[in-house]
mmCIF file of C-alpha atoms in Angstrom:
data_model
loop_
_atom_site.group_PDB
_atom_site.id
_atom_site.type_symbol
_atom_site.label_atom_id
_atom_site.label_comp_id
_atom_site.label_asym_id
_atom_site.label_seq_id
_atom_site.Cartn_x
_atom_site.Cartn_y
_atom_site.Cartn_z
ATOM 1 C CA MET A 1433 0.067 0.031 0.001
ATOM 2 C CA ARG A 1434 2.927 2.366 0.782
ATOM 3 C CA HIS A 1435 6.362 2.670 -0.709
ATOM 4 C CA GLU A 1436 9.445 3.517 1.188
ATOM 5 C CA SER A 1437 10.477 5.967 -1.623
ATOM 6 C CA SER A 1438 7.483 8.077 -0.744
ATOM 7 C CA VAL A 1439 8.596 8.407 2.952
ATOM 8 C CA VAL A 1440 11.267 11.045 3.855
ATOM 9 C CA VAL A 1441 12.430 10.886 7.486
ATOM 10 C CA ASP A 1442 14.141 13.808 9.378
ATOM 11 C CA ARG A 1443 15.789 12.870 12.634
ATOM 12 C CA GLY A 1444 17.432 16.233 13.194
ATOM 13 C CA GLN A 1445 20.226 16.016 15.824
ATOM 14 C CA TYR A 1446 18.596 12.940 17.450
ATOM 15 C CA GLN A 1447 19.812 10.211 15.150
ATOM 16 C CA ASP A 1448 19.624 7.578 17.909
ATOM 17 C CA ALA A 1449 16.338 8.452 19.412
ATOM 18 C CA VAL A 1450 13.875 5.591 19.533
ATOM 19 C CA THR A 1451 10.303 6.408 18.706
ATOM 20 C CA PRO A 1452 7.219 4.196 17.912
ATOM 21 C CA TRP A 1453 7.941 4.925 14.288
ATOM 22 C CA GLU A 1454 10.628 2.147 14.456
ATOM 23 C CA GLU A 1455 7.935 -0.448 15.057
ATOM 24 C CA GLU A 1456 6.362 -1.640 11.726
ATOM 25 C CA SER A 1457 3.007 -2.545 13.233
ATOM 26 C CA TRP A 1458 2.743 0.853 14.941
ATOM 27 C CA ARG A 1459 3.796 2.622 11.769
ATOM 28 C CA ASP A 1460 1.225 0.816 9.625
ATOM 29 C CA ALA A 1461 -1.529 1.387 12.192
ATOM 30 C CA ALA A 1462 -0.761 5.165 12.429
ATOM 31 C CA LEU A 1463 -0.602 5.716 8.698
ATOM 32 C CA GLY A 1464 -3.721 3.619 8.221
ATOM 33 C CA TRP A 1465 -5.474 5.756 10.817
ATOM 34 C CA VAL A 1466 -4.460 8.909 8.917
ATOM 35 C CA GLU A 1467 -5.764 7.522 5.601
ATOM 36 C CA SER A 1468 -9.090 6.387 7.113
ATOM 37 C CA GLU A 1469 -9.637 9.590 9.125
ATOM 38 C CA SER A 1470 -8.765 11.708 6.028
ATOM 39 C CA ALA A 1471 -11.145 9.704 3.689
ATOM 40 C CA ALA A 1472 -13.934 10.062 6.239
ATOM 41 C CA ARG A 1473 -13.571 13.805 5.667
ATOM 42 C CA GLY A 1474 -13.457 13.707 1.901
ATOM 43 C CA LEU A 1475 -9.662 13.940 1.670
ATOM 44 C CA ARG A 1476 -7.569 11.799 -0.493
ATOM 45 C CA VAL A 1477 -4.037 11.129 0.793
ATOM 46 C CA THR A 1478 -1.550 10.991 -2.100
ATOM 47 C CA GLY A 1479 1.083 8.902 -0.286
ATOM 48 C CA ASP A 1480 3.821 11.483 0.179
ATOM 49 C CA TRP A 1481 4.881 11.284 3.757
ATOM 50 C CA ARG A 1482 7.406 13.515 5.348
ATOM 51 C CA VAL A 1483 8.298 12.361 8.835
ATOM 52 C CA ARG A 1484 9.957 14.343 11.566
ATOM 53 C CA LEU A 1485 11.178 12.147 14.526
ATOM 54 C CA ARG A 1486 12.197 13.583 17.914
ATOM 55 C CA PRO A 1487 12.307 12.068 21.330
ATOM 56 C CA TRP A 1488 9.184 13.790 22.258
ATOM 57 C CA SER A 1489 6.971 13.406 19.161
ATOM 58 C CA VAL A 1490 6.354 11.840 15.804
ATOM 59 C CA LEU A 1491 5.156 14.327 13.234
ATOM 60 C CA VAL A 1492 4.168 13.580 9.657
ATOM 61 C CA ARG A 1493 3.270 15.971 6.903
ATOM 62 C CA VAL A 1494 0.728 14.213 4.772
ATOM 63 C CA SER A 1495 0.072 15.421 1.129
ATOM 64 C CA VAL A 1496 -3.581 15.639 0.201
ATOM 65 C CA GLN A 1497 -4.933 15.908 -3.234
ATOM 66 C CA GLY A 1498 -6.263 19.346 -4.196
ATOM 67 C CA ARG A 1499 -5.605 21.105 -0.941
ATOM 68 C CA ASP A 1500 -3.055 21.997 1.632
ATOM 69 C CA ALA A 1501 -1.300 19.228 3.570
ATOM 70 C CA VAL A 1502 -2.504 17.713 6.831
ATOM 71 C CA TRP A 1503 -0.415 16.803 9.796
ATOM 72 C CA PHE A 1504 -0.335 13.654 12.003
ATOM 73 C CA LYS A 1505 1.220 13.972 15.521
ATOM 74 C CA ALA A 1506 1.881 11.225 17.892
ATOM 75 C CA ASN A 1507 2.725 12.159 21.493
ATOM 76 C CA PRO A 1508 4.323 10.032 24.207
ATOM 77 C CA SER A 1509 2.028 9.124 27.183
ATOM 78 C CA ALA A 1510 3.260 11.993 29.310
ATOM 79 C CA SER A 1511 1.882 14.509 26.730
ATOM 80 C CA ALA A 1512 -0.973 12.428 25.207
ATOM 81 C CA PHE A 1513 -3.280 15.089 26.449
ATOM 82 C CA GLU A 1514 -2.370 17.316 23.572
ATOM 83 C CA GLY A 1515 -4.946 16.148 21.135
ATOM 84 C CA PRO A 1516 -7.880 16.444 23.520
ATOM 85 C CA LEU A 1517 -6.580 19.717 24.748
ATOM 86 C CA THR A 1518 -6.318 21.084 21.173
ATOM 87 C CA ALA A 1519 -9.872 19.996 20.508
ATOM 88 C CA ALA A 1520 -11.143 21.556 23.707
ATOM 89 C CA LEU A 1521 -9.275 24.836 22.871
ATOM 90 C CA ALA A 1522 -10.991 24.801 19.486
ATOM 91 C CA ARG A 1523 -14.400 24.850 21.233
ATOM 92 C CA TRP A 1524 -13.461 27.541 23.856
ATOM 93 C CA VAL A 1525 -11.176 29.877 21.882
ATOM 94 C CA PRO A 1526 -11.549 28.922 18.256
ATOM 95 C CA GLU A 1527 -10.150 32.164 16.953
ATOM 96 C CA HIS A 1528 -6.743 31.430 18.484
ATOM 97 C CA VAL A 1529 -5.998 27.798 17.653
ATOM 98 C CA LEU A 1530 -6.202 25.083 15.208
ATOM 99 C CA GLU A 1531 -9.299 22.743 15.171
ATOM 100 C CA PRO A 1532 -8.154 19.083 14.798
ATOM 101 C CA LEU A 1533 -9.602 16.940 12.087
ATOM 102 C CA ALA A 1534 -9.413 13.886 14.299
ATOM 103 C CA VAL A 1535 -8.072 12.886 17.737
ATOM 104 C CA ASP A 1536 -7.422 9.411 19.155
ATOM 105 C CA ALA A 1537 -6.913 10.272 22.805
ATOM 106 C CA ALA A 1538 -6.083 6.743 23.973
ATOM 107 C CA ARG A 1539 -3.176 6.521 21.479
ATOM 108 C CA GLY A 1540 -2.025 10.088 21.703
ATOM 109 C CA TRP A 1541 -2.696 10.764 18.015
ATOM 110 C CA SER A 1542 -3.909 13.861 16.262
ATOM 111 C CA LEU A 1543 -4.632 14.795 12.797
ATOM 112 C CA LEU A 1544 -4.430 18.570 12.165
ATOM 113 C CA PRO A 1545 -5.107 20.956 9.158
ATOM 114 C CA ASP A 1546 -2.309 23.076 7.858
ATOM 115 C CA GLY A 1547 -2.165 26.317 9.779
ATOM 116 C CA GLY A 1548 -0.462 28.511 7.297
ATOM 117 C CA GLU A 1549 2.904 30.166 7.479
ATOM 118 C CA LEU A 1550 5.010 29.764 10.650
ATOM 119 C CA PHE A 1551 5.985 32.992 12.311
ATOM 120 C CA ARG A 1552 9.537 31.860 12.186
ATOM 121 C CA SER A 1553 9.269 31.647 8.445
ATOM 122 C CA VAL A 1554 8.055 35.193 8.271
ATOM 123 C CA LEU A 1555 10.916 36.343 10.428
ATOM 124 C CA GLU A 1556 13.359 34.604 8.025
ATOM 125 C CA ARG A 1557 11.759 36.162 4.906
ATOM 126 C CA GLU A 1558 11.310 39.763 5.805
ATOM 127 C CA PRO A 1559 12.021 42.427 8.527
ATOM 128 C CA VAL A 1560 9.391 42.285 11.362
ATOM 129 C CA LYS A 1561 8.889 45.171 13.840
ATOM 130 C CA PRO A 1562 8.733 44.574 17.599
ATOM 131 C CA SER A 1563 5.132 45.778 17.328
ATOM 132 C CA THR A 1564 4.272 42.454 15.673
ATOM 133 C CA TRP A 1565 5.554 40.680 18.804
ATOM 134 C CA GLU A 1566 3.472 42.999 21.005
ATOM 135 C CA ALA A 1567 0.436 42.108 18.941
ATOM 136 C CA LEU A 1568 1.058 38.390 19.383
ATOM 137 C CA LEU A 1569 1.595 38.613 23.111
ATOM 138 C CA GLY A 1570 -1.487 40.598 23.512
ATOM 139 C CA GLN A 1571 -3.545 38.046 21.595
ATOM 140 C CA TYR A 1572 -2.031 35.256 23.519
ATOM 141 C CA ALA A 1573 -2.812 37.002 26.901
ATOM 142 C CA ASP A 1574 -6.422 37.492 25.620
ATOM 143 C CA MET A 1575 -6.610 33.699 25.075
ATOM 144 C CA GLN A 1576 -5.270 32.939 28.519
ATOM 145 C CA HIS A 1577 -7.689 35.352 30.226
ATOM 146 C CA ALA A 1578 -10.582 33.606 28.386
ATOM 147 C CA LEU A 1579 -9.421 30.202 29.500
ATOM 148 C CA ILE A 1580 -9.345 30.950 33.269
ATOM 149 C CA PRO A 1581 -12.928 29.531 33.715
ATOM 150 C CA HIS A 1582 -11.755 26.303 32.129
ATOM 151 C CA THR A 1583 -8.689 25.302 34.203
ATOM 152 C CA GLN A 1584 -10.428 22.484 36.053
ATOM 153 C CA GLU A 1585 -11.538 21.016 32.729
ATOM 154 C CA ILE A 1586 -8.212 21.414 31.282
ATOM 155 C CA GLU A 1587 -6.595 19.457 34.139
ATOM 156 C CA GLN A 1588 -9.234 16.755 33.695
ATOM 157 C CA LEU A 1589 -7.925 16.201 30.209
ATOM 158 C CA GLY A 1590 -4.659 15.193 31.726
ATOM 159 C CA VAL A 1591 -2.810 18.478 31.310
ATOM 160 C CA PRO A 1592 -0.309 18.598 34.263
ATOM 161 C CA SER A 1593 -1.277 20.908 37.205
ATOM 162 C CA ALA A 1594 1.494 23.194 38.264
ATOM 163 C CA ARG A 1595 -0.543 25.794 39.962
ATOM 164 C CA THR A 1596 1.316 28.818 41.476
ATOM 165 C CA ALA A 1597 0.831 27.668 45.082
ATOM 166 C CA ALA A 1598 2.105 24.195 44.286
ATOM 167 C CA LEU A 1599 5.234 25.130 42.362
ATOM 168 C CA PRO A 1600 7.488 24.371 45.261
ATOM 169 C CA ASP A 1601 6.241 20.840 45.292
ATOM 170 C CA VAL A 1602 6.927 20.688 41.460
ATOM 171 C CA PHE A 1603 10.404 21.855 42.183
ATOM 172 C CA ASP A 1604 10.920 19.260 44.941
ATOM 173 C CA GLN A 1605 9.835 16.440 42.545
ATOM 174 C CA LEU A 1606 12.169 17.644 39.816
ATOM 175 C CA VAL A 1607 15.104 17.743 42.128
ATOM 176 C CA ALA A 1608 14.317 14.428 43.749
ATOM 177 C CA GLU A 1609 13.834 12.535 40.481
ATOM 178 C CA ASN A 1610 16.966 13.890 38.602
ATOM 179 C CA SER A 1611 19.820 11.411 38.982
ATOM 180 C CA THR A 1612 22.281 13.639 37.012
ATOM 181 C CA LEU A 1613 22.487 16.477 39.478
ATOM 182 C CA ARG A 1614 26.028 17.010 40.650
ATOM 183 C CA PRO A 1615 26.473 17.490 44.442
ATOM 184 C CA ASP A 1616 27.351 21.128 44.087
ATOM 185 C CA ASP A 1617 24.285 21.862 41.858
ATOM 186 C CA ARG A 1618 22.079 20.024 44.335
ATOM 187 C CA ARG A 1619 23.389 22.221 47.144
ATOM 188 C CA ARG A 1620 22.657 25.319 45.128
ATOM 189 C CA LEU A 1621 19.071 24.153 44.595
ATOM 190 C CA ASP A 1622 18.593 23.207 48.217
ATOM 191 C CA ASP A 1623 19.746 26.595 49.193
ATOM 192 C CA LEU A 1624 17.458 28.186 46.669
ATOM 193 C CA ARG A 1625 14.354 26.279 47.921
ATOM 194 C CA PRO A 1626 13.235 28.759 50.716
ATOM 195 C CA ARG A 1627 13.491 31.781 48.357
ATOM 196 C CA LEU A 1628 11.458 29.878 45.695
ATOM 197 C CA ALA A 1629 8.760 29.269 48.211
ATOM 198 C CA ASP A 1630 8.703 32.942 49.015
ATOM 199 C CA TRP A 1631 8.416 33.891 45.372
ATOM 200 C CA CYS A 1632 5.556 31.566 44.906
ATOM 201 C CA THR A 1633 3.778 32.840 48.014
ATOM 202 C CA GLU A 1634 4.214 36.471 46.795
ATOM 203 C CA LEU A 1635 3.042 35.697 43.323
ATOM 204 C CA ALA A 1636 -0.107 33.789 44.523
ATOM 205 C CA ALA A 1637 -0.900 36.712 46.830
ATOM 206 C CA LEU A 1638 -1.140 39.124 43.920
ATOM 207 C CA GLY A 1639 -4.392 37.202 43.054
ATOM 208 C CA ILE A 1640 -3.928 36.559 39.347
ATOM 209 C CA GLU A 1641 -5.776 33.328 38.695
ATOM 210 C CA ASP A 1642 -3.981 30.340 37.091
ATOM 211 C CA SER A 1643 -4.560 29.549 33.459
ATOM 212 C CA LEU A 1644 -2.990 27.578 30.572
ATOM 213 C CA ASP A 1645 0.783 27.999 30.244
ATOM 214 C CA HIS A 1646 2.031 26.934 26.782
ATOM 215 C CA SER A 1647 5.532 26.663 28.394
ATOM 216 C CA ASP A 1648 7.390 26.755 24.994
ATOM 217 C CA LEU A 1649 5.787 29.592 22.991
ATOM 218 C CA HIS A 1650 8.751 30.420 20.599
ATOM 219 C CA ASP A 1651 8.442 31.595 16.954
ATOM 220 C CA GLY A 1652 8.212 28.061 15.664
ATOM 221 C CA GLN A 1653 5.130 27.274 17.711
ATOM 222 C CA LEU A 1654 2.756 29.617 16.169
ATOM 223 C CA PHE A 1655 1.401 30.403 12.690
ATOM 224 C CA HIS A 1656 1.100 33.977 11.297
ATOM 225 C CA PRO A 1657 -1.601 33.476 8.541
ATOM 226 C CA ARG A 1658 -2.247 37.223 8.129
ATOM 227 C CA PRO A 1659 -0.918 40.457 9.488
ATOM 228 C CA ASP A 1660 -3.409 40.844 12.286
ATOM 229 C CA ARG A 1661 -3.699 37.190 13.423
ATOM 230 C CA PHE A 1662 -1.668 34.468 15.072
ATOM 231 C CA THR A 1663 -2.561 30.810 15.611
ATOM 232 C CA PHE A 1664 -1.057 29.093 18.540
ATOM 233 C CA PHE A 1665 -0.282 25.288 18.503
ATOM 234 C CA ASP A 1666 1.959 22.558 19.914
ATOM 235 C CA TRP A 1667 0.566 22.158 23.376
ATOM 236 C CA GLY A 1668 2.650 19.161 24.384
ATOM 237 C CA ASP A 1669 4.613 21.090 26.979
ATOM 238 C CA ALA A 1670 1.560 22.834 28.561
ATOM 239 C CA ALA A 1671 0.515 23.018 32.092
ATOM 240 C CA VAL A 1672 -2.131 24.729 34.238
ATOM 241 C CA SER A 1673 0.097 27.364 36.060
ATOM 242 C CA HIS A 1674 0.478 31.028 36.506
ATOM 243 C CA PRO A 1675 -0.329 32.516 33.051
ATOM 244 C CA PHE A 1676 2.556 34.969 33.155
ATOM 245 C CA CYS A 1677 5.124 32.051 33.107
ATOM 246 C CA SER A 1678 4.371 31.928 29.431
ATOM 247 C CA LEU A 1679 6.160 35.261 28.847
ATOM 248 C CA LEU A 1680 9.672 33.744 29.423
ATOM 249 C CA VAL A 1681 10.198 31.861 26.158
ATOM 250 C CA PRO A 1682 8.699 34.366 23.573
ATOM 251 C CA ALA A 1683 10.325 37.441 25.310
ATOM 252 C CA ARG A 1684 13.687 35.794 25.326
ATOM 253 C CA THR A 1685 13.186 34.819 21.749
ATOM 254 C CA ALA A 1686 12.436 38.449 20.820
ATOM 255 C CA CYS A 1687 15.399 39.623 22.859
ATOM 256 C CA GLU A 1688 17.731 37.639 20.664
ATOM 257 C CA ARG A 1689 16.490 39.498 17.661
ATOM 258 C CA TYR A 1690 16.016 43.019 18.961
ATOM 259 C CA GLY A 1691 18.013 43.287 22.208
ATOM 260 C CA HIS A 1692 16.953 43.613 25.801
ATOM 261 C CA ASP A 1693 15.565 47.157 25.289
ATOM 262 C CA VAL A 1694 12.519 45.695 23.726
ATOM 263 C CA LEU A 1695 11.452 43.909 26.935
ATOM 264 C CA PRO A 1696 9.359 46.728 28.636
ATOM 265 C CA ARG A 1697 7.305 47.118 25.525
ATOM 266 C CA LEU A 1698 6.677 43.450 25.221
ATOM 267 C CA ARG A 1699 5.844 43.137 28.877
ATOM 268 C CA ASP A 1700 3.317 45.922 28.809
ATOM 269 C CA ALA A 1701 1.704 44.695 25.627
ATOM 270 C CA TYR A 1702 1.175 41.289 27.340
ATOM 271 C CA LEU A 1703 -0.014 42.864 30.445
ATOM 272 C CA GLU A 1704 -2.714 45.066 28.742
ATOM 273 C CA PRO A 1705 -5.477 42.392 28.892
ATOM 274 C CA TRP A 1706 -4.839 41.864 32.552
ATOM 275 C CA THR A 1707 -5.360 45.592 33.498
ATOM 276 C CA GLY A 1708 -8.690 46.854 34.875
ATOM 277 C CA THR A 1709 -8.848 44.236 37.537
ATOM 278 C CA GLY A 1710 -8.032 46.455 40.572
ATOM 279 C CA ARG A 1711 -4.318 45.535 40.412
ATOM 280 C CA THR A 1712 -1.800 48.380 39.912
ATOM 281 C CA THR A 1713 0.636 48.550 37.097
ATOM 282 C CA ALA A 1714 3.377 47.950 39.747
ATOM 283 C CA ASP A 1715 1.683 44.822 40.937
ATOM 284 C CA LEU A 1716 1.399 43.439 37.493
ATOM 285 C CA ARG A 1717 4.951 44.151 36.642
ATOM 286 C CA ARG A 1718 6.099 42.551 39.837
ATOM 287 C CA ALA A 1719 4.136 39.438 38.940
ATOM 288 C CA VAL A 1720 5.865 39.376 35.541
ATOM 289 C CA SER A 1721 9.273 39.456 37.304
ATOM 290 C CA LEU A 1722 8.270 36.634 39.657
ATOM 291 C CA ALA A 1723 6.689 34.474 36.992
ATOM 292 C CA TRP A 1724 9.596 35.037 34.531
ATOM 293 C CA ARG A 1725 11.953 33.336 37.029
ATOM 294 C CA LEU A 1726 9.346 30.574 37.907
ATOM 295 C CA GLY A 1727 8.713 29.914 34.250
ATOM 296 C CA ALA A 1728 11.899 27.839 34.260
ATOM 297 C CA LEU A 1729 10.135 25.177 36.166
ATOM 298 C CA GLY A 1730 7.663 24.626 33.251
ATOM 299 C CA ARG A 1731 10.669 24.214 30.875
ATOM 300 C CA ALA A 1732 12.270 21.783 33.314
ATOM 301 C CA CYS A 1733 9.175 19.710 33.513
ATOM 302 C CA SER A 1734 8.785 19.415 29.708
ATOM 303 C CA TRP A 1735 11.993 17.466 29.352
ATOM 304 C CA GLY A 1736 10.483 14.578 31.193
ATOM 305 C CA ARG A 1737 7.841 14.072 28.344
ATOM 306 C CA LEU A 1738 9.818 11.779 26.042
ATOM 307 C CA PHE A 1739 8.978 8.469 24.523
ATOM 308 C CA PRO A 1740 9.770 5.526 26.758
ATOM 309 C CA ALA A 1741 13.300 4.255 25.876
ATOM 310 C CA ALA A 1742 13.788 7.228 23.633
ATOM 311 C CA SER A 1743 17.460 6.204 23.984
ATOM 312 C CA ASP A 1744 20.068 6.639 26.606
ATOM 313 C CA ALA A 1745 21.484 9.705 24.895
ATOM 314 C CA SER A 1746 17.990 11.315 24.698
ATOM 315 C CA ASP A 1747 17.209 10.448 28.360
ATOM 316 C CA ALA A 1748 20.575 11.957 29.342
ATOM 317 C CA LEU A 1749 19.795 15.047 27.233
ATOM 318 C CA GLY A 1750 16.402 15.410 28.921
ATOM 319 C CA ALA A 1751 17.918 15.146 32.385
ATOM 320 C CA GLU A 1752 20.653 17.625 31.640
ATOM 321 C CA GLU A 1753 18.270 20.149 30.182
ATOM 322 C CA CYS A 1754 15.999 19.727 33.227
ATOM 323 C CA VAL A 1755 19.046 20.622 35.393
ATOM 324 C CA ARG A 1756 19.977 23.616 33.257
ATOM 325 C CA TRP A 1757 16.405 25.066 33.635
ATOM 326 C CA LEU A 1758 16.383 24.353 37.344
ATOM 327 C CA LEU A 1759 19.582 26.297 37.747
ATOM 328 C CA GLU A 1760 18.191 29.199 35.855
ATOM 329 C CA LEU A 1761 15.850 29.771 38.774
ATOM 330 C CA SER A 1762 18.768 31.510 40.531
ATOM 331 C CA ASN A 1763 19.265 34.047 37.730
ATOM 332 C CA ASP A 1764 17.707 37.494 38.269
ATOM 333 C CA PRO A 1765 14.948 38.362 35.842
ATOM 334 C CA PRO A 1766 15.854 41.056 33.318
ATOM 335 C CA ILE A 1767 12.577 42.894 33.953
#
């Protein structure tokens, strides 16, 4: 039914990563599911499969006759919530996300439409002003604000709970489970623990409700289909946590392009939807500073969401990246 010559596989820098794609029975079942779900929606798959394998996902670009490609994604068990979450977001905030064509929650599979041009591709092609980043952060904050009433439902879908008041427990678990920590790094983190608890207490006291934290919102995780609109996707690293933790990754990505002087503008654009709630500008900016630091916990957690036996090298990489992000907790925020 399928020919190897029509399958192009990209392993990136993870040449030794072990994913379900290596199992012929899994591969046949997955591609068969794509074909049947596509056919049920009147789509004819042409058989051109472009596969991207990483320790944390299997992603397949599937050519479809007469229209844009569709995308199959398989998540490991630790992020199998992504498909159901994406479907739920399409009901709650449809203007901000993709609507899946099909989801198999039990197997961690999703079939998604093409979302248009990646923001990263736009940045590579033409000059983009910082005001564009301000717009995307404002739109993302609008979405987070709208999702506050749905946080319990989001957790019931299997999205990890890392609520602000519980972040010290998240920290404790990450430290306890990481076998690669050197003694001096472990001492540094032990010494940091009381301060981290104080930051969490102060942030929670500011009264901003928890929401959905993407945890990895860089320029390759959002589409820019038209000048005034962005589409957010790739929710496999997400958690229910303090919403402002989401600012860490996109703001750092923008800083690499424009320099640190852009940070106040980005911060204030992100905060605009959170004003008018009785909190002062100073309170909101303080919350950003605290959440910027604590956002490292979300990044540390995400490196535990790999396929089982992704390979010793990948497991080691995940553990090392987790440590790197934990140690960033001691760095003073730039804003």
